[in-house]
Amino acid sequence: MESAEIARRFLRFFEERGHKVVPSASLIAEDPTLLLVNAGMVPFKPYFLGQRKPPANRLTTAQKCVRTPDIDEVGKTTRHATFFQMLGNFSIGDYFKSEVIPFAWELLTRSESEGGFGFPPERLWATVYLDDDEALDIWHNKIGLPLDRIQRRDLADNYWHMGVPGPGGPCSEIYYDRGPEYGRDGGPIADENRYLEVWNLVFMQDQLGEVRNKVDFDIVGELPSKNIDTGMGLERMAAILQGVDNIYEIDTTYKILDKAAELTKTRYGRDPRADVSLRVIADHVRTGTMLVADGVLPSNEGRGYVLRRILRRSVRNLRLLGSGDDRYMHDLTDVAIEVMGAQYPELRADAPQIHAVIDAEEASFLGTLRTGTAIFDVAVEETKRKAGGTLSGDQAFQLHDTYGFPIDLTLEMAAEQGLKVDEEGFRRLMKEQRERAKADAAAKKTGNADISVFGQLLEKAGKVEFLGYDLTEADTAIAGILVDGVSVPAAGAGTTVEIVLGRTPFYAEGGGQLADQGVIRTGGGEVEILDVQQPLAGLFVHRGKVRTGEVKLGEEAHAEIDVERRRAISRSHSATHLVHRGFKNALGETAAQAGSENSPGRFRFDFTASGAVPASVLREVEDEVNAVLINDLKVNAFYTSQAEARAMGALAMFGEKYGDEVRVVEIGEYSRELCGGTHVHSSGQLGLVKVLGEQSVGAGVRRVEALVGIDAFRFLARESLLVAQLTEQLKARREELPERVEGIVTRLRAAEKDLEKLRSAQVLQVAGDLAAKARDVHGVSVVAHRAPDGTGADDLRKLALDVRGRFPADRPAMIVIAGVPSDRPVVVAAVNEAGRDRGLKAGRLVGVAAKALGGGGGGKDDVAQGGGTRPESIDDALQLVQETIAGQLG
Ligand code: SER
């Protein structure tokens, strides 16, 4: 049975039993305590906690999930995968144990021809929590499962929670016996490889506070209702129903595995090590594709890091299979898109963008590997030089930490060089780093406290109504005041506060649009608002300072935004939409928005592109966008269904394919985009858009910055003034300016060269004079000369050598030239061979002179140079040198 069919059957079964089928939520968890959705129930957490009303009390989903704690096990065991889909049925205060167990039993054991999964009942086992007699009784008496196929297990196995504060409860799991050839008798307690868990039924009833680990947590109360959360891993089901040994060989992943084998000319099933690599690739390429499709971009933190790690592990395993510098990720991603596209058609539509991101990450990692390899070679050389046979733990750690070298790569490359690696040292450093990270995370946990305060506020105040699409000011009431994260009844002048209003005209930062600023006034006080955030969907928190008086909880208030700022931001936001469309028109659909920031008068827009965008394209886009402004297209915003928006071709960021109702902003027929931001009424209001330039901001992502409206005009006006000044100064027409400037620069360079030659010639002219006027000191010709100020250090040196060259070889000569090139004195000494035979050393004499100049210097015996800080001492220094020479020779 194909994976897609398994999902269809599951959903249909529960739909027929009164469940609402809810589409999978994004992998990017809305929940601030989680990075990624890692269980089917994650999107429903607020329903279990009673924070939000569910769309129905019976729900069913096939939810995309990513889990990476066991990433190192992937490919080695038959069970671990980083991406999986969880099929689940949920009851929010509707049915409980006595309904859910029979539902599960019926679907599993009903024959395939009647829409079930056709499991032989005698192969199924169940587990229940230690003291859950109620569940045991249902299994035994209602279902008829013999007591010897029901096992009681403790917290570690039969209690489920999210690993963070939230809902939890005891569970009952259903296992499938694969048969004695897979392991020992004795049920799941004895062997979880032979007995595979196929379905987890969680009886969600507890509210958890702090969760220290799987078995150590605080139950702080009961949930508002008794609920059901079940989870059946689609991939594991597929492995059983498709009769394959493991989840990497099922229909969806096997095609990727097969392609990887074909590309790397490997055969699956021959070499156990190669098989692990092939399985890792099959799993990871699929996970990477699904993450990118949901809008995650590779980076060094958070979700971006999870993605980066997964993609790099894929590339790394391809190299282990001998891919070398060949790039195979594109072809593999193609297969992943193809196989998953049956369930997630948007993957096919977004294929170009997905490729752009994954291809770029592959290229950048191959670059990293090349650099890392160079560092590795140095480490090897060093180790060998010290006659050591072992690469230190430090070196291995640095390769891992800085260059992203996995330890197995280091091990393998070291082995090729006949070296070992201090693995223990490496692991110790890794452990230390992990502990540091853990401590960091613990320190950040206080963030959780904040979130819970916001949660309480949201619960109390309800969703805040946003009025800002139509209004810039409104009467409202103070629904919450926080000072330092704590709810307070009032706040006085000078206090920094966070305020929640009943309804608000203030736009909270989001969708790339900066927050509004403004003021909130009550009868007794005034608060200046500088920032507005939405820490939980629907909760607007206004941050600012109480300027005068005091504000109190529950008071009526008047909220008013800074209208000029808002208008300027709205212009930027509308301009961003136009530029987005413009780049797509110019570069094709791969140019997809990857981020933006709309601030007053200025915006930046990030988009996926494989390389630098030529200046000609920037001009073309700018031109097209400004034409749209002149045509003054009407801007229209409306709500519609997700499907309708797609059908209309509305652009969406990767992540934006969720939610039933979406807001679409269209600018005439030119641009249509999903957007929650504020905009102008017609494109003419933008006035002008000026693109400033583009640059790279990461692998496969480019950034353009641009100005809008009066800011764009002012920029151009300034440029124009500059040009006017230049035409005036150069007495040239505007269009002649570049040529004229180029001419001037060329001539200037030539003149500078001539001048330099001239100056050298001048300096050298005096050389003959100086040689002629040399003093005889005990048979040595001595020249001590001060050159004119401004003579460069090079010229001083040239002069000294030139004078020296004018003496016959058998005549000892010693030349000392001093000068002040700019503000510090420099002295150069030169001695010929005959002079050196008399014991004179240039280095020593320069040392004497430099000391007198307040500095230091020295050098070789034949020529030396030094300098100091006191130009006024030059004459004394020259005098001193001569005395030293006389003293030495005399
Ligand atoms: N939440 C449970 C799990 O993830 C059942 O869905 O296993």
mmCIF file with all atom_site columns, N, CA and C and ligand atoms in Angstrom, residues 39 41 67 86 160 200 202 229-231, ligand 1:
data_model
loop_
_atom_site.group_PDB
_atom_site.id
_atom_site.type_symbol
_atom_site.label_atom_id
_atom_site.label_alt_id
_atom_site.label_comp_id
_atom_site.label_asym_id
_atom_site.label_entity_id
_atom_site.label_seq_id
_atom_site.pdbx_PDB_ins_code
_atom_site.Cartn_x
_atom_site.Cartn_y
_atom_site.Cartn_z
_atom_site.occupancy
_atom_site.B_iso_or_equiv
_atom_site.pdbx_formal_charge
_atom_site.auth_seq_id
_atom_site.auth_comp_id
_atom_site.auth_asym_id
_atom_site.auth_atom_id
_atom_site.pdbx_PDB_model_num
ATOM   1  N N  . ALA A 1 39  ? 5.714  16.577 16.619 1.00 0.00 ? 39  ALA A N  1
ATOM   2  C CA . ALA A 1 39  ? 4.666  15.590 16.892 1.00 0.00 ? 39  ALA A CA 1
ATOM   3  C C  . ALA A 1 39  ? 3.366  16.109 16.280 1.00 0.00 ? 39  ALA A C  1
ATOM   4  N N  . MET A 1 41  ? 0.525  16.482 17.463 1.00 0.00 ? 41  MET A N  1
ATOM   5  C CA . MET A 1 41  ? -0.370 17.285 18.286 1.00 0.00 ? 41  MET A CA 1
ATOM   6  C C  . MET A 1 41  ? 0.108  18.725 18.493 1.00 0.00 ? 41  MET A C  1
ATOM   7  N N  . ARG A 1 67  ? 12.313 15.530 13.661 1.00 0.00 ? 67  ARG A N  1
ATOM   8  C CA . ARG A 1 67  ? 12.959 15.279 14.953 1.00 0.00 ? 67  ARG A CA 1
ATOM   9  C C  . ARG A 1 67  ? 14.421 14.990 14.696 1.00 0.00 ? 67  ARG A C  1
ATOM   10 N N  . MET A 1 86  ? 3.026  12.149 10.872 1.00 0.00 ? 86  MET A N  1
ATOM   11 C CA . MET A 1 86  ? 2.303  11.486 11.926 1.00 0.00 ? 86  MET A CA 1
ATOM   12 C C  . MET A 1 86  ? 0.812  11.562 11.638 1.00 0.00 ? 86  MET A C  1
ATOM   13 N N  . TRP A 1 160 ? 3.362  10.261 27.931 1.00 0.00 ? 160 TRP A N  1
ATOM   14 C CA . TRP A 1 160 ? 3.833  11.126 26.844 1.00 0.00 ? 160 TRP A CA 1
ATOM   15 C C  . TRP A 1 160 ? 3.679  12.594 27.205 1.00 0.00 ? 160 TRP A C  1
ATOM   16 N N  . ASN A 1 200 ? 0.451  5.159  18.980 1.00 0.00 ? 200 ASN A N  1
ATOM   17 C CA . ASN A 1 200 ? 0.494  5.608  20.361 1.00 0.00 ? 200 ASN A CA 1
ATOM   18 C C  . ASN A 1 200 ? -0.798 6.358  20.680 1.00 0.00 ? 200 ASN A C  1
ATOM   19 N N  . VAL A 1 202 ? -2.533 8.580  23.353 1.00 0.00 ? 202 VAL A N  1
ATOM   20 C CA . VAL A 1 202 ? -2.222 9.331  24.566 1.00 0.00 ? 202 VAL A CA 1
ATOM   21 C C  . VAL A 1 202 ? -3.516 9.851  25.187 1.00 0.00 ? 202 VAL A C  1
ATOM   22 N N  . ASP A 1 229 ? -4.993 12.212 22.090 1.00 0.00 ? 229 ASP A N  1
ATOM   23 C CA . ASP A 1 229 ? -4.006 12.556 21.060 1.00 0.00 ? 229 ASP A CA 1
ATOM   24 C C  . ASP A 1 229 ? -3.394 11.249 20.610 1.00 0.00 ? 229 ASP A C  1
ATOM   25 N N  . THR A 1 230 ? -3.559 10.870 19.362 1.00 0.00 ? 230 THR A N  1
ATOM   26 C CA . THR A 1 230 ? -2.912 9.634  18.931 1.00 0.00 ? 230 THR A CA 1
ATOM   27 C C  . THR A 1 230 ? -1.899 9.922  17.841 1.00 0.00 ? 230 THR A C  1
ATOM   28 N N  . GLY A 1 231 ? -0.918 9.049  17.747 1.00 0.00 ? 231 GLY A N  1
ATOM   29 C CA . GLY A 1 231 ? 0.100  9.241  16.729 1.00 0.00 ? 231 GLY A CA 1
ATOM   30 C C  . GLY A 1 231 ? 0.511  7.917  16.108 1.00 0.00 ? 231 GLY A C  1
HETATM 31 N N1 . SER B 2 .   ? 1.869  12.854 20.825 1.00 0.00 ? 1   SER B N1 1
HETATM 32 C C1 . SER B 2 .   ? 2.093  11.445 20.732 1.00 0.00 ? 1   SER B C1 1
HETATM 33 C C2 . SER B 2 .   ? 3.366  11.130 19.976 1.00 0.00 ? 1   SER B C2 1
HETATM 34 O O1 . SER B 2 .   ? 3.934  11.980 19.362 1.00 0.00 ? 1   SER B O1 1
HETATM 35 C C3 . SER B 2 .   ? 0.920  10.781 20.049 1.00 0.00 ? 1   SER B C3 1
HETATM 36 O O2 . SER B 2 .   ? 0.543  11.527 18.945 1.00 0.00 ? 1   SER B O2 1
HETATM 37 O O3 . SER B 2 .   ? 3.774  9.991  20.000 1.00 0.00 ? 1   SER B O3 1
#
